[in-house]
Each structure stands twice: as structure tokens, then as C-alpha cells.
């Protein structure tokens, strides 16, 4: 079997995106376009992966640093044929598969079928499809089973523009045909060296290019505009959501965005407008209420998250109730049966089993024992303007409403803290702590 190298073209700015960011770094469901292409390219048994970078290469190369690819630079974007030539110092006799950095949905099985056809035909082969709206794509001019030419959108006549057979940009060039690249000129409206012109050049040298037809146009969508990016996001979102539904997850509408890689157990119900991203796993029988944002969290079975909760970097044990309107920040662990209610913010804190903070609190840098009740308005004063300090609270503590805990401070087990107390000193086990200015009533006083 012929050995293979892959070259991914990703040097263009993407003018039509009207953005400063290189096009291939725009994201579909949280991952840059180029990330999808590199992932599929890594799955087909190629010897080497090359990515041609240029515009905004610092950010593209930083993203690719740990992806097992070699980046080659195209300093000026002189067209797709020129981009491919930029990698030619690296070619060592392998055939070349060209992928485009802005065609991210292509699947492994499709490429394997394509490569199988290419190896058997031994020709230059372009992957083609038919689309209802071919505008923007190169139109494929067929002559029997060979491609006589590919007409770029900018060059096409009105009649050619009606052709629905388009070039996906994905092509295979046997090592022996790479020399043809040199014969490609830039005699066109954009003054670029088009890789697609290799068909004409090959025909003239008696090495006619072939077309491989793939009938799923969604898979070879090229993203050129913000509108195209939106369509791609919707497509990817729907694909991910369908996969979860097939595994027994209930999604209450199409607005839910779940990034690839998130795991969700069966009989979990997710309401509208939730965003679930990063390294997140959610157990079985969980309810996630509307408009909740969950990132990098591990959530166990039977947890109830009411709506409008924001949580990132949180571990949640079974039977916890959260929200509505709670904010849970990094390094927070909620034990079994914990309740965190409305307008409670928790950061870098552990709340052990059965503890409740139902309303209006800030809990930062705390370690809280079992079955503690945190009254409304409790604030941990964890920051002295320079350093953060911890608050330690034992088991079975009752923290009265509007308590301030000035950290560092330790509260023992079975403590009762009176409402309105400012805790500045440690409280031993079993004590009552109150710090309150005595109320004075002035008899017979009336406002003038
Ligand atoms: C290209 C094809 C077109 C095809 C379409 C499929 C050519 C000439 N045209 O058109 O036939 O229908 O893709 O989506 O090949 N790039 C470089 N260096 C350059 C120019 C481009 O690396 O000098 C990269 C871009 O970053 C991009 C890819 O090549 O990832 C395609 O370039 P783009 O300008 O988007 O080509 P299209 O006009 O879409
Ligand atoms: Ca394109």
C-alpha cells in the first residue's frame, strides 16, 4: 500500500469572516476548526501531518503545539497550490492527501473510502459532492469519469455557476504527480495559484484527474463566513445532542449546547438554553434547569440543579440540590445531600454531607463539616487585601443569619452562632458565640 502524508492548508486569513482572528481558529462548539481537521487527519494512519500556517500563525501554532503535527510556513498567501508547495521540502516519496483547515466535518470513514479509491486509481483525485447552493465553491467540470477542470466561483460563467457538483477541496496527489504543481500559474481574477488548476495541467500531461463523489454534503461544508460558522455550530450541536438522546438523555429543546466529550448518564433531563462544556461528566437521573452554565464539573446521580446556575470546576455528590441562581466556582466540593440555594456563591470550599446554605451567602476558602446550617447573609471574609485565608467549621454547626466569619478562623463542632455575629476568634466545640451591640430602646422618642 502506498504510504501517505497529510497536508492541511490553514494559512489564509479568511477575509470573508471579517475578523482579525485567523479563520481556522474560529470555534465550532468550543473547538477551533483546525482542531477537527487535525483530529480526523490523525485517525487515518498517515506517516506525517503537516499544517501550512501563515496569517496569525502564532495562535494557530500555539494551539497545534501538542497535536503531533509539523507546521510549515507560507509567508504570503499566494493560493492553495502555492500553500501546498510550501511543504514540498518535507515530501519523501509518500503520496499526499490535502485537507483544508476550513472543512472540519469530514469523517474518518469517508476519508478511508476516498483513500482506498485513490490508491486503486493511482491518479490525482478530488473529493466532490452535489449541493443545492453551490455559490462560493469551485464547480467541477466532468468529462466522463475524469475532471477536465475546476472553475473557481470568481471565474465561473453564469452557466457554469449553475453546476451543483462542487469541489470539497480535499484531494489526493500521488507523489509522482507533485511536480505538476510547478506548472500552475496565477492567471485568474485573484492572481492566486489555485490547486484546482492541477486538473487542467494533469489532463495536458495525460494524467487525467478523477472525481470521487461523496453524497453527504454536510460533511464537506467549507466555512468561509460568520453565517457559515453559525450553520456549522448548529449542525455540530444537533449531532452531539442526537448522540446523547440516543443514549437516553432527555433534552427539552434544541437550544442546549453540549460540547463534544461531555458525558451524561441516562434519564438525566436538561432544560432549555443550558451550556455544558469542557471536561464535564453528569450522572444518571440528574435535572439541569434552564439557562444553567456548567463547565469542567463532575456531577453524581440524582442531583437537582434548578435554573440559572453557573458552575465551573465543581464536584457534586449524589442527591445535592443547587439553585436557582447559585454561583459555584473552582475547587468546590459538595457532599451528599448538600443544598446550595439562591444567591449563594461558593468558591474553593468543601461542604460535607447534609450541609445547607439556602440563601444569600458568600462562602470562600472554607472547609465545612456535616449537617451545618449556614444562615442567610453569612459572609466569609477570606481576603485581607493581600492574602486569602481559610475558615474551618465543624459538624452540626448552626450559623445564624448575617454572620461574618473573619478568616483565618476555626469553629468547632456543635457550635451555635447567634445572628449578626462577627466571628473574629476561634469558637470551641459546643459553645454559643454572639457578638452584638445591645439594642437600646429610647422610650417616648418621636421623629419631629
Ligand atoms: C477552495 C477551493 C474550491 C473549493 C473550496 C471548498 C481552491 C483554489 N479553491 O476555495 O475549489 O470548492 O475550497 O471549501 O483551492 N489557504 C492557504 N494559503 C493560501 C490560500 C488558502 O493556506 O494561499 C488555505 C486557507 O487557509 C483555507 C484553505 O486553504 O483553509 C482554502 O482556502 P479558501 O481561500 O477558503 O478557498 P475557497 O475559496 O473556499
Ligand atoms: Ca474555503
CSV table of C-alpha atoms and ligand atoms in Angstrom, one decimal:
chain,number,residue,atom,x,y,z
A,1,UNK,CA,0.0,0.0,0.0
A,2,UNK,CA,1.3,3.5,-0.9
A,3,UNK,CA,2.3,5.4,2.2
A,4,UNK,CA,0.7,8.7,3.0
A,5,UNK,CA,1.5,12.2,4.3
A,6,UNK,CA,-1.3,14.7,5.0
A,7,UNK,CA,-1.0,18.4,4.3
A,8,UNK,CA,-3.6,20.7,5.9
A,9,UNK,CA,-3.9,24.1,4.3
A,10,UNK,CA,-4.5,26.7,7.0
A,11,UNK,CA,-2.5,29.8,6.2
A,12,UNK,CA,-5.4,32.0,4.9
A,13,UNK,CA,-6.8,35.0,6.8
A,14,UNK,CA,-10.4,34.2,5.9
A,15,UNK,CA,-11.2,37.7,4.6
A,16,UNK,CA,-14.9,36.8,4.4
A,17,UNK,CA,-15.1,36.2,8.1
A,18,UNK,CA,-14.4,40.0,8.6
A,19,UNK,CA,-12.4,39.1,11.7
A,20,UNK,CA,-8.9,39.7,12.9
A,21,UNK,CA,-8.6,36.1,14.1
A,22,UNK,CA,-7.3,33.5,11.6
A,23,UNK,CA,-10.3,31.7,10.2
A,24,UNK,CA,-9.1,28.2,11.3
A,25,UNK,CA,-9.1,29.4,14.9
A,26,UNK,CA,-12.8,30.3,14.9
A,27,UNK,CA,-14.6,27.7,17.0
A,28,UNK,CA,-17.4,25.2,16.5
A,29,UNK,CA,-18.8,24.2,19.8
A,30,UNK,CA,-15.7,25.3,21.7
A,31,UNK,CA,-13.1,23.8,19.4
A,32,UNK,CA,-11.2,25.6,16.6
A,33,UNK,CA,-11.9,24.5,13.1
A,34,UNK,CA,-8.3,23.3,12.7
A,35,UNK,CA,-8.7,21.1,15.8
A,36,UNK,CA,-11.4,19.0,14.0
A,37,UNK,CA,-9.3,18.6,10.8
A,38,UNK,CA,-6.2,17.6,12.8
A,39,UNK,CA,-8.2,15.1,14.8
A,40,UNK,CA,-9.6,13.3,11.7
A,41,UNK,CA,-6.2,13.6,9.9
A,42,UNK,CA,-4.6,11.8,12.9
A,43,UNK,CA,-7.0,8.9,12.5
A,44,UNK,CA,-6.2,7.6,9.1
A,45,UNK,CA,-2.7,6.1,9.5
A,46,UNK,CA,-0.6,8.7,7.8
A,47,UNK,CA,3.1,8.9,8.3
A,48,UNK,CA,3.3,12.7,8.7
A,49,UNK,CA,0.9,15.5,9.3
A,50,UNK,CA,1.9,18.9,8.0
A,51,UNK,CA,-0.1,22.1,8.6
A,52,UNK,CA,0.6,25.1,6.4
A,53,UNK,CA,0.3,28.2,8.6
A,54,UNK,CA,0.6,31.9,7.7
A,55,UNK,CA,-1.8,34.5,8.8
A,56,UNK,CA,-1.9,34.7,12.6
A,57,UNK,CA,0.4,31.7,12.8
A,58,UNK,CA,1.4,32.4,16.4
A,59,UNK,CA,-2.0,31.5,17.7
A,60,UNK,CA,-2.5,28.6,15.2
A,61,UNK,CA,0.9,27.1,16.0
A,62,UNK,CA,0.4,27.5,19.8
A,63,UNK,CA,-2.9,25.6,19.5
A,64,UNK,CA,-1.2,22.9,17.4
A,65,UNK,CA,1.9,22.6,19.7
A,66,UNK,CA,0.9,19.3,21.4
A,67,UNK,CA,-1.1,17.8,18.4
A,68,UNK,CA,1.7,15.8,16.8
A,69,UNK,CA,1.9,17.9,13.6
A,70,UNK,CA,4.7,19.7,11.8
A,71,UNK,CA,3.9,23.3,10.9
A,72,UNK,CA,5.3,24.8,7.7
A,73,UNK,CA,5.1,28.5,6.9
A,74,UNK,CA,3.5,30.2,3.9
A,75,UNK,CA,4.6,33.8,4.5
A,76,UNK,CA,2.5,35.3,1.7
A,77,UNK,CA,-0.9,33.7,0.8
A,78,UNK,CA,-0.5,33.2,-2.9
A,79,UNK,CA,-3.1,30.5,-3.3
A,80,UNK,CA,-3.8,26.9,-2.4
A,81,UNK,CA,-1.2,25.4,-4.9
A,82,UNK,CA,1.5,27.7,-3.5
A,83,UNK,CA,0.5,26.7,0.0
A,84,UNK,CA,0.9,23.0,-0.8
A,85,UNK,CA,4.3,23.7,-2.4
A,86,UNK,CA,5.5,25.3,0.8
A,87,UNK,CA,5.6,21.8,2.4
A,88,UNK,CA,7.5,20.2,-0.5
A,89,UNK,CA,10.9,20.2,1.2
A,90,UNK,CA,9.3,17.7,3.6
A,91,UNK,CA,8.0,15.3,1.0
A,92,UNK,CA,9.9,12.0,0.9
A,93,UNK,CA,8.1,9.8,-1.6
A,94,UNK,CA,4.8,9.4,0.1
A,95,UNK,CA,1.5,10.2,-1.6
A,96,UNK,CA,-0.2,13.4,-0.4
A,97,UNK,CA,-3.7,13.9,1.0
A,98,UNK,CA,-4.6,17.6,1.1
A,99,UNK,CA,-7.2,18.7,3.6
A,100,UNK,CA,-8.5,22.2,4.1
A,101,UNK,CA,-8.4,23.8,7.5
A,102,UNK,CA,-11.9,25.3,6.9
A,103,UNK,CA,-13.6,22.0,6.0
A,104,UNK,CA,-13.9,20.5,9.5
A,105,UNK,CA,-16.7,17.9,9.4
A,106,UNK,CA,-15.1,15.3,7.2
A,107,UNK,CA,-15.2,11.9,8.9
A,108,UNK,CA,-12.6,9.2,9.2
A,109,UNK,CA,-14.7,6.5,7.3
A,110,UNK,CA,-15.2,8.9,4.4
A,111,UNK,CA,-11.5,9.6,4.1
A,112,UNK,CA,-10.6,5.9,4.3
A,113,UNK,CA,-13.1,5.1,1.5
A,114,UNK,CA,-11.7,8.0,-0.5
A,115,UNK,CA,-8.1,6.8,0.0
A,116,UNK,CA,-9.0,3.3,-1.0
A,117,UNK,CA,-10.4,4.6,-4.3
A,118,UNK,CA,-7.3,6.9,-4.8
A,119,UNK,CA,-4.8,4.1,-4.3
A,120,UNK,CA,-6.6,1.9,-6.7
A,121,UNK,CA,-6.9,4.6,-9.4
A,122,UNK,CA,-3.3,5.9,-9.0
A,123,UNK,CA,-4.5,9.3,-10.2
A,124,UNK,CA,-4.9,12.7,-8.8
A,125,UNK,CA,-8.4,12.6,-7.2
A,126,UNK,CA,-10.6,15.3,-5.9
A,127,UNK,CA,-13.4,14.6,-3.4
A,128,UNK,CA,-16.7,16.1,-4.8
A,129,UNK,CA,-20.3,16.4,-3.8
A,130,UNK,CA,-23.5,18.0,-5.0
A,131,UNK,CA,-25.1,20.9,-3.2
A,132,UNK,CA,-28.3,22.9,-3.7
A,133,UNK,CA,-26.5,26.2,-3.3
A,134,UNK,CA,-23.0,25.9,-4.9
A,135,UNK,CA,-22.1,29.6,-4.5
A,136,UNK,CA,-18.6,30.1,-3.3
A,137,UNK,CA,-17.4,26.7,-4.2
A,138,UNK,CA,-15.3,25.6,-7.2
A,139,UNK,CA,-17.5,23.9,-9.8
A,140,UNK,CA,-16.3,20.6,-11.1
A,141,UNK,CA,-16.4,20.1,-14.9
A,142,UNK,CA,-16.6,16.4,-15.6
A,143,UNK,CA,-15.7,14.7,-18.8
A,144,UNK,CA,-16.8,11.1,-18.3
A,145,UNK,CA,-15.2,9.9,-15.1
A,146,UNK,CA,-12.4,12.4,-15.3
A,147,UNK,CA,-12.3,16.1,-14.2
A,148,UNK,CA,-11.4,18.3,-17.1
A,149,UNK,CA,-11.3,21.4,-14.9
A,150,UNK,CA,-12.5,23.0,-11.7
A,151,UNK,CA,-13.8,26.5,-12.1
A,152,UNK,CA,-13.5,28.8,-9.1
A,153,UNK,CA,-16.6,30.8,-8.2
A,154,UNK,CA,-14.9,34.0,-9.1
A,155,UNK,CA,-14.0,32.8,-12.6
A,156,UNK,CA,-17.2,30.9,-13.4
A,157,UNK,CA,-19.6,32.0,-16.2
A,158,UNK,CA,-23.3,32.3,-15.5
A,159,UNK,CA,-23.9,28.8,-17.0
A,160,UNK,CA,-21.0,27.3,-15.0
A,161,UNK,CA,-22.4,28.8,-11.8
A,162,UNK,CA,-25.4,26.6,-12.2
A,163,UNK,CA,-23.3,23.4,-11.8
A,164,UNK,CA,-24.1,21.8,-8.5
A,165,UNK,CA,-21.2,19.4,-8.5
A,166,UNK,CA,-18.6,21.1,-6.3
A,167,UNK,CA,-15.0,20.6,-5.2
A,168,UNK,CA,-14.7,20.0,-1.5
A,169,UNK,CA,-11.1,21.0,-1.6
A,170,UNK,CA,-10.0,17.6,-0.3
A,171,UNK,CA,-7.7,15.9,-2.8
A,172,UNK,CA,-5.1,13.2,-3.3
A,173,UNK,CA,-1.9,13.7,-5.2
A,174,UNK,CA,0.4,10.7,-5.9
A,175,UNK,CA,4.0,11.5,-5.2
A,176,UNK,CA,4.8,11.2,-8.9
A,177,UNK,CA,2.3,14.0,-9.8
A,178,UNK,CA,3.5,16.6,-7.3
A,179,UNK,CA,5.9,18.0,-9.9
A,180,UNK,CA,2.8,19.3,-11.8
A,181,UNK,CA,2.3,22.0,-9.1
A,182,UNK,CA,5.1,24.0,-10.7
A,183,UNK,CA,3.1,24.3,-13.9
A,184,UNK,CA,0.2,26.1,-12.1
A,185,UNK,CA,0.2,29.8,-12.9
A,186,UNK,CA,-1.8,32.7,-11.4
A,187,UNK,CA,-3.7,33.8,-14.4
A,188,UNK,CA,-7.0,34.5,-12.8
A,189,UNK,CA,-9.0,37.3,-11.1
A,190,UNK,CA,-7.5,36.8,-7.7
A,191,UNK,CA,-3.9,36.4,-9.1
A,192,UNK,CA,-3.6,33.3,-6.9
A,193,UNK,CA,-2.1,29.9,-7.8
A,194,UNK,CA,-5.1,27.6,-7.5
A,195,UNK,CA,-4.5,24.0,-6.5
A,196,UNK,CA,-7.7,23.2,-8.5
A,197,UNK,CA,-5.8,24.1,-11.7
A,198,UNK,CA,-3.8,20.9,-11.3
A,199,UNK,CA,-6.7,19.1,-13.1
A,200,UNK,CA,-6.2,21.0,-16.3
A,201,UNK,CA,-2.4,20.7,-16.0
A,202,UNK,CA,-2.7,16.9,-15.4
A,203,UNK,CA,-5.0,16.5,-18.3
A,204,UNK,CA,-2.5,18.1,-20.6
A,205,UNK,CA,0.2,15.7,-19.4
A,206,UNK,CA,-2.0,12.7,-20.0
A,207,UNK,CA,-2.5,12.0,-16.2
A,208,UNK,CA,-6.2,13.0,-16.0
A,209,UNK,CA,-7.6,13.8,-12.6
A,210,UNK,CA,-10.6,11.7,-11.3
A,211,UNK,CA,-13.5,12.7,-9.1
A,212,UNK,CA,-14.7,10.7,-6.1
A,213,UNK,CA,-18.3,11.5,-5.3
A,214,UNK,CA,-19.5,11.7,-1.7
A,215,UNK,CA,-23.2,12.0,-1.2
A,216,UNK,CA,-23.3,13.7,2.2
A,217,UNK,CA,-22.7,17.5,1.6
A,218,UNK,CA,-22.9,18.4,5.3
A,219,UNK,CA,-19.7,16.6,5.9
A,220,UNK,CA,-17.7,18.7,3.4
A,221,UNK,CA,-19.1,22.1,4.2
A,222,UNK,CA,-16.5,24.8,3.8
A,223,UNK,CA,-16.7,27.6,6.3
A,224,UNK,CA,-16.0,31.0,4.8
A,225,UNK,CA,-18.3,33.4,6.5
A,226,UNK,CA,-19.8,34.1,10.0
A,227,UNK,CA,-23.1,32.8,8.7
A,228,UNK,CA,-21.4,29.6,7.6
A,229,UNK,CA,-19.8,29.3,11.1
A,230,UNK,CA,-23.2,29.7,12.7
A,231,UNK,CA,-24.6,26.9,10.4
A,232,UNK,CA,-21.7,24.7,11.3
A,233,UNK,CA,-22.2,25.3,15.1
A,234,UNK,CA,-25.9,24.4,14.7
A,235,UNK,CA,-25.0,21.3,12.7
A,236,UNK,CA,-22.4,20.1,15.3
A,237,UNK,CA,-24.7,20.9,18.2
A,238,UNK,CA,-27.5,18.9,16.7
A,239,UNK,CA,-25.1,16.0,16.0
A,240,UNK,CA,-23.9,15.9,19.6
A,241,UNK,CA,-27.4,16.3,21.0
A,242,UNK,CA,-28.7,13.5,18.9
A,243,UNK,CA,-25.9,11.2,20.2
A,244,UNK,CA,-26.9,12.0,23.8
A,245,UNK,CA,-30.6,11.4,23.1
A,246,UNK,CA,-29.8,8.0,21.6
A,247,UNK,CA,-28.1,7.2,25.0
A,248,UNK,CA,-31.3,8.0,26.9
A,249,UNK,CA,-30.7,11.7,27.9
A,250,UNK,CA,-33.8,13.9,27.7
A,251,UNK,CA,-33.2,17.3,26.1
A,252,UNK,CA,-36.1,19.7,26.4
A,253,UNK,CA,-35.3,21.7,23.3
A,254,UNK,CA,-32.8,22.5,20.5
A,255,UNK,CA,-31.2,25.4,22.3
A,256,UNK,CA,-29.0,23.3,24.5
A,257,UNK,CA,-25.3,23.4,23.8
A,258,UNK,CA,-23.2,20.5,24.9
A,259,UNK,CA,-19.5,20.3,23.8
A,260,UNK,CA,-18.1,17.1,22.4
A,261,UNK,CA,-16.5,15.0,25.1
A,262,UNK,CA,-19.1,15.8,27.8
A,263,UNK,CA,-20.6,12.6,29.4
A,264,UNK,CA,-24.2,12.4,30.5
A,265,UNK,CA,-26.0,9.5,32.2
A,266,UNK,CA,-29.4,8.1,31.1
A,267,UNK,CA,-32.6,9.7,32.4
A,268,UNK,CA,-30.9,13.0,33.0
A,269,UNK,CA,-33.1,15.8,31.9
A,270,UNK,CA,-31.7,19.1,30.5
A,271,UNK,CA,-33.8,22.2,30.1
A,272,UNK,CA,-33.6,25.0,27.6
A,273,UNK,CA,-30.5,27.2,27.0
A,274,UNK,CA,-28.1,25.2,29.1
A,275,UNK,CA,-24.4,25.3,28.1
A,276,UNK,CA,-22.4,22.2,29.2
A,277,UNK,CA,-18.8,22.4,28.3
A,278,UNK,CA,-15.2,21.2,28.9
A,279,UNK,CA,-14.3,18.1,30.9
A,280,UNK,CA,-17.8,17.6,32.4
A,281,UNK,CA,-19.5,14.4,33.4
A,282,UNK,CA,-23.1,14.2,34.7
A,283,UNK,CA,-24.6,11.1,36.3
A,284,UNK,CA,-28.0,9.5,35.9
A,285,UNK,CA,-31.3,10.9,36.8
A,286,UNK,CA,-30.0,14.5,37.2
A,287,UNK,CA,-32.1,17.5,36.4
A,288,UNK,CA,-30.5,20.6,35.0
A,289,UNK,CA,-32.8,23.6,34.9
A,290,UNK,CA,-32.9,26.2,32.2
A,291,UNK,CA,-30.1,28.6,31.4
A,292,UNK,CA,-27.5,26.8,33.5
A,293,UNK,CA,-23.8,27.1,32.7
A,294,UNK,CA,-21.8,24.0,33.6
A,295,UNK,CA,-18.1,23.8,32.8
A,296,UNK,CA,-15.5,21.2,33.9
A,297,UNK,CA,-17.7,19.7,36.6
A,298,UNK,CA,-18.2,16.2,37.9
A,299,UNK,CA,-21.9,15.7,38.9
A,300,UNK,CA,-23.1,12.5,40.5
A,301,UNK,CA,-26.5,10.8,40.2
A,302,UNK,CA,-29.9,12.3,41.2
A,303,UNK,CA,-28.6,15.9,41.6
A,304,UNK,CA,-31.2,18.7,41.0
A,305,UNK,CA,-29.9,21.9,39.6
A,306,UNK,CA,-32.6,24.5,39.4
A,307,UNK,CA,-32.3,27.1,36.6
A,308,UNK,CA,-29.8,29.9,36.2
A,309,UNK,CA,-26.9,28.2,38.0
A,310,UNK,CA,-23.3,28.9,36.9
A,311,UNK,CA,-20.8,26.3,38.0
A,312,UNK,CA,-17.2,25.7,37.0
A,313,UNK,CA,-14.7,23.2,38.3
A,314,UNK,CA,-17.1,21.8,40.9
A,315,UNK,CA,-17.5,18.2,42.2
A,316,UNK,CA,-21.1,17.4,43.3
A,317,UNK,CA,-22.0,14.2,45.1
A,318,UNK,CA,-25.4,12.4,45.0
A,319,UNK,CA,-28.7,14.0,45.9
A,320,UNK,CA,-27.5,17.6,46.0
A,321,UNK,CA,-29.8,20.5,45.3
A,322,UNK,CA,-28.4,23.6,43.7
A,323,UNK,CA,-30.1,26.9,42.8
A,324,UNK,CA,-31.9,28.6,41.3
A,325,UNK,CA,-29.4,31.5,40.8
A,326,UNK,CA,-26.3,30.0,42.5
A,327,UNK,CA,-22.7,30.5,41.5
A,328,UNK,CA,-20.3,27.7,42.2
A,329,UNK,CA,-16.6,28.3,41.5
A,330,UNK,CA,-13.5,26.3,41.1
A,331,UNK,CA,-12.3,23.7,43.6
A,332,UNK,CA,-15.7,23.4,45.3
A,333,UNK,CA,-16.9,20.0,46.5
A,334,UNK,CA,-20.5,19.5,47.6
A,335,UNK,CA,-21.1,16.3,49.7
A,336,UNK,CA,-24.2,14.1,49.6
A,337,UNK,CA,-27.5,15.8,50.1
A,338,UNK,CA,-26.0,19.3,50.3
A,339,UNK,CA,-28.2,22.2,49.4
A,340,UNK,CA,-26.9,25.5,48.0
A,341,UNK,CA,-29.8,27.9,47.3
A,342,UNK,CA,-30.4,31.2,45.6
A,343,UNK,CA,-27.8,33.9,45.5
A,344,UNK,CA,-25.2,31.8,47.2
A,345,UNK,CA,-21.6,31.9,45.9
A,346,UNK,CA,-19.2,29.2,46.8
A,347,UNK,CA,-15.5,29.2,45.9
A,348,UNK,CA,-12.7,26.8,46.8
A,349,UNK,CA,-14.7,25.2,49.6
A,350,UNK,CA,-15.8,21.8,50.8
A,351,UNK,CA,-19.3,21.4,52.1
A,352,UNK,CA,-19.7,18.0,53.7
A,353,UNK,CA,-22.8,15.8,53.6
A,354,UNK,CA,-26.1,17.3,54.6
A,355,UNK,CA,-24.9,20.9,54.9
A,356,UNK,CA,-27.2,23.7,53.7
A,357,UNK,CA,-26.6,27.2,52.6
A,358,UNK,CA,-30.0,28.2,51.3
A,359,UNK,CA,-29.9,31.9,50.7
A,360,UNK,CA,-27.6,35.0,50.0
A,361,UNK,CA,-24.2,33.9,51.1
A,362,UNK,CA,-20.5,34.1,50.2
A,363,UNK,CA,-18.6,31.0,51.1
A,364,UNK,CA,-14.9,31.3,50.1
A,365,UNK,CA,-11.9,29.2,51.1
A,366,UNK,CA,-13.9,27.1,53.6
A,367,UNK,CA,-14.0,23.7,54.9
A,368,UNK,CA,-17.4,23.0,56.4
A,369,UNK,CA,-18.4,19.8,58.2
A,370,UNK,CA,-21.6,17.7,58.1
A,371,UNK,CA,-25.1,18.9,58.7
A,372,UNK,CA,-24.2,22.5,59.1
A,373,UNK,CA,-26.8,25.2,58.6
A,374,UNK,CA,-25.4,28.4,57.0
A,375,UNK,CA,-28.0,31.2,57.7
A,376,UNK,CA,-29.0,33.8,55.1
A,377,UNK,CA,-26.5,36.6,54.6
A,378,UNK,CA,-23.5,34.7,56.0
A,379,UNK,CA,-20.2,36.0,54.6
A,380,UNK,CA,-16.7,34.6,54.9
A,381,UNK,CA,-14.3,37.5,55.0
A,382,UNK,CA,-11.5,35.5,53.4
A,383,UNK,CA,-9.4,38.3,51.9
A,384,UNK,CA,-7.4,40.8,54.0
A,385,UNK,CA,-6.4,42.8,51.0
A,386,UNK,CA,-3.2,40.9,50.5
A,387,UNK,CA,-3.8,37.2,51.3
A,388,UNK,CA,-6.6,34.7,51.2
A,389,UNK,CA,-7.4,32.8,54.5
A,390,UNK,CA,-9.4,29.7,55.3
A,391,UNK,CA,-12.4,29.3,57.5
A,392,UNK,CA,-12.9,25.9,59.2
A,393,UNK,CA,-16.3,24.9,60.5
A,394,UNK,CA,-17.0,21.6,62.3
A,395,UNK,CA,-20.1,19.3,62.2
A,396,UNK,CA,-23.6,20.2,63.3
A,397,UNK,CA,-22.9,23.9,63.5
A,398,UNK,CA,-25.8,26.5,63.3
A,399,UNK,CA,-24.5,29.7,61.7
A,400,UNK,CA,-27.1,32.4,62.4
A,401,UNK,CA,-28.2,34.8,59.7
A,402,UNK,CA,-25.9,37.7,58.8
A,403,UNK,CA,-22.8,36.2,60.4
A,404,UNK,CA,-19.4,37.4,59.3
A,405,UNK,CA,-16.5,35.0,59.7
A,406,UNK,CA,-13.2,36.8,59.6
A,407,UNK,CA,-10.6,34.3,58.3
A,408,UNK,CA,-8.5,32.6,59.4
A,409,UNK,CA,-10.8,31.3,62.0
A,410,UNK,CA,-11.9,27.9,63.3
A,411,UNK,CA,-15.4,27.0,64.5
A,412,UNK,CA,-15.7,23.7,66.5
A,413,UNK,CA,-18.4,21.0,66.4
A,414,UNK,CA,-21.9,21.6,67.7
A,415,UNK,CA,-21.5,25.4,67.8
A,416,UNK,CA,-24.3,27.9,67.7
A,417,UNK,CA,-23.5,31.3,66.3
A,418,UNK,CA,-26.1,34.0,67.0
A,419,UNK,CA,-27.5,36.0,64.2
A,420,UNK,CA,-25.5,39.1,63.3
A,421,UNK,CA,-22.3,37.9,64.9
A,422,UNK,CA,-18.9,38.9,63.7
A,423,UNK,CA,-16.6,36.0,64.4
A,424,UNK,CA,-13.0,37.1,64.9
A,425,UNK,CA,-11.8,34.4,67.3
A,426,UNK,CA,-11.9,30.6,67.2
A,427,UNK,CA,-15.0,29.0,68.8
A,428,UNK,CA,-14.6,25.8,70.9
A,429,UNK,CA,-16.8,22.7,70.5
A,430,UNK,CA,-20.3,23.0,71.9
A,431,UNK,CA,-20.2,26.8,72.5
A,432,UNK,CA,-22.6,29.6,71.8
A,433,UNK,CA,-20.9,32.7,70.2
A,434,UNK,CA,-22.7,36.0,70.0
A,435,UNK,CA,-21.2,39.4,69.3
A,436,UNK,CA,-23.9,42.0,69.1
A,437,UNK,CA,-24.2,45.6,70.2
A,438,UNK,CA,-27.0,45.6,72.8
A,439,UNK,CA,-30.2,47.1,71.5
A,440,UNK,CA,-31.2,50.3,73.1
A,441,UNK,CA,-34.9,51.5,73.1
A,442,UNK,CA,-35.4,55.1,73.9
A,443,UNK,CA,-38.9,55.4,75.3
A,444,UNK,CA,-41.2,58.2,74.1
A,445,UNK,CA,-38.9,59.3,71.2
A,446,UNK,CA,-40.8,60.6,68.2
A,447,UNK,CA,-39.5,62.0,64.9
A,448,UNK,CA,-40.1,65.7,64.7
B,1,LIG,C1,-11.3,26.3,-2.1
B,1,LIG,C2,-11.2,25.6,-3.4
B,1,LIG,C3,-12.6,25.4,-4.0
B,1,LIG,C4,-13.4,24.6,-3.1
B,1,LIG,C5,-13.4,25.1,-1.7
B,1,LIG,C6,-14.0,24.1,-0.8
B,1,LIG,C7,-9.1,26.4,-4.4
B,1,LIG,C8,-8.5,27.4,-5.4
B,1,LIG,N1,-10.4,26.5,-4.3
B,1,LIG,O1,-11.9,27.5,-2.3
B,1,LIG,O2,-12.5,24.8,-5.3
B,1,LIG,O3,-14.7,24.5,-3.6
B,1,LIG,O4,-12.1,25.4,-1.2
B,1,LIG,O5,-14.3,24.6,0.5
B,1,LIG,O6,-8.4,25.5,-3.9
B,1,LIG,N2,-5.1,28.6,2.1
B,1,LIG,C9,-3.7,28.7,2.3
B,1,LIG,N3,-3.0,29.5,1.6
B,1,LIG,C10,-3.4,30.2,0.6
B,1,LIG,C11,-4.8,30.2,0.3
B,1,LIG,C12,-5.6,29.3,1.0
B,1,LIG,O7,-3.2,28.0,3.2
B,1,LIG,O8,-2.6,31.0,-0.1
B,1,LIG,C13,-5.9,27.7,2.9
B,1,LIG,C14,-7.0,28.5,3.7
B,1,LIG,O9,-6.5,28.9,5.0
B,1,LIG,C15,-8.2,27.6,3.8
B,1,LIG,C16,-8.0,26.7,2.5
B,1,LIG,O10,-6.7,26.9,2.1
B,1,LIG,O11,-8.1,26.8,4.9
B,1,LIG,C17,-9.0,27.0,1.4
B,1,LIG,O12,-8.8,28.4,1.1
B,1,LIG,P1,-10.0,29.3,0.8
B,1,LIG,O13,-9.5,30.7,0.4
B,1,LIG,O14,-11.1,29.3,1.8
B,1,LIG,O15,-10.6,28.7,-0.6
B,1,LIG,P2,-12.0,28.7,-1.2
B,1,LIG,O16,-12.2,29.9,-1.9
B,1,LIG,O17,-13.0,28.3,-0.1
B,2,LIG,CA1,-12.9,27.9,2.0
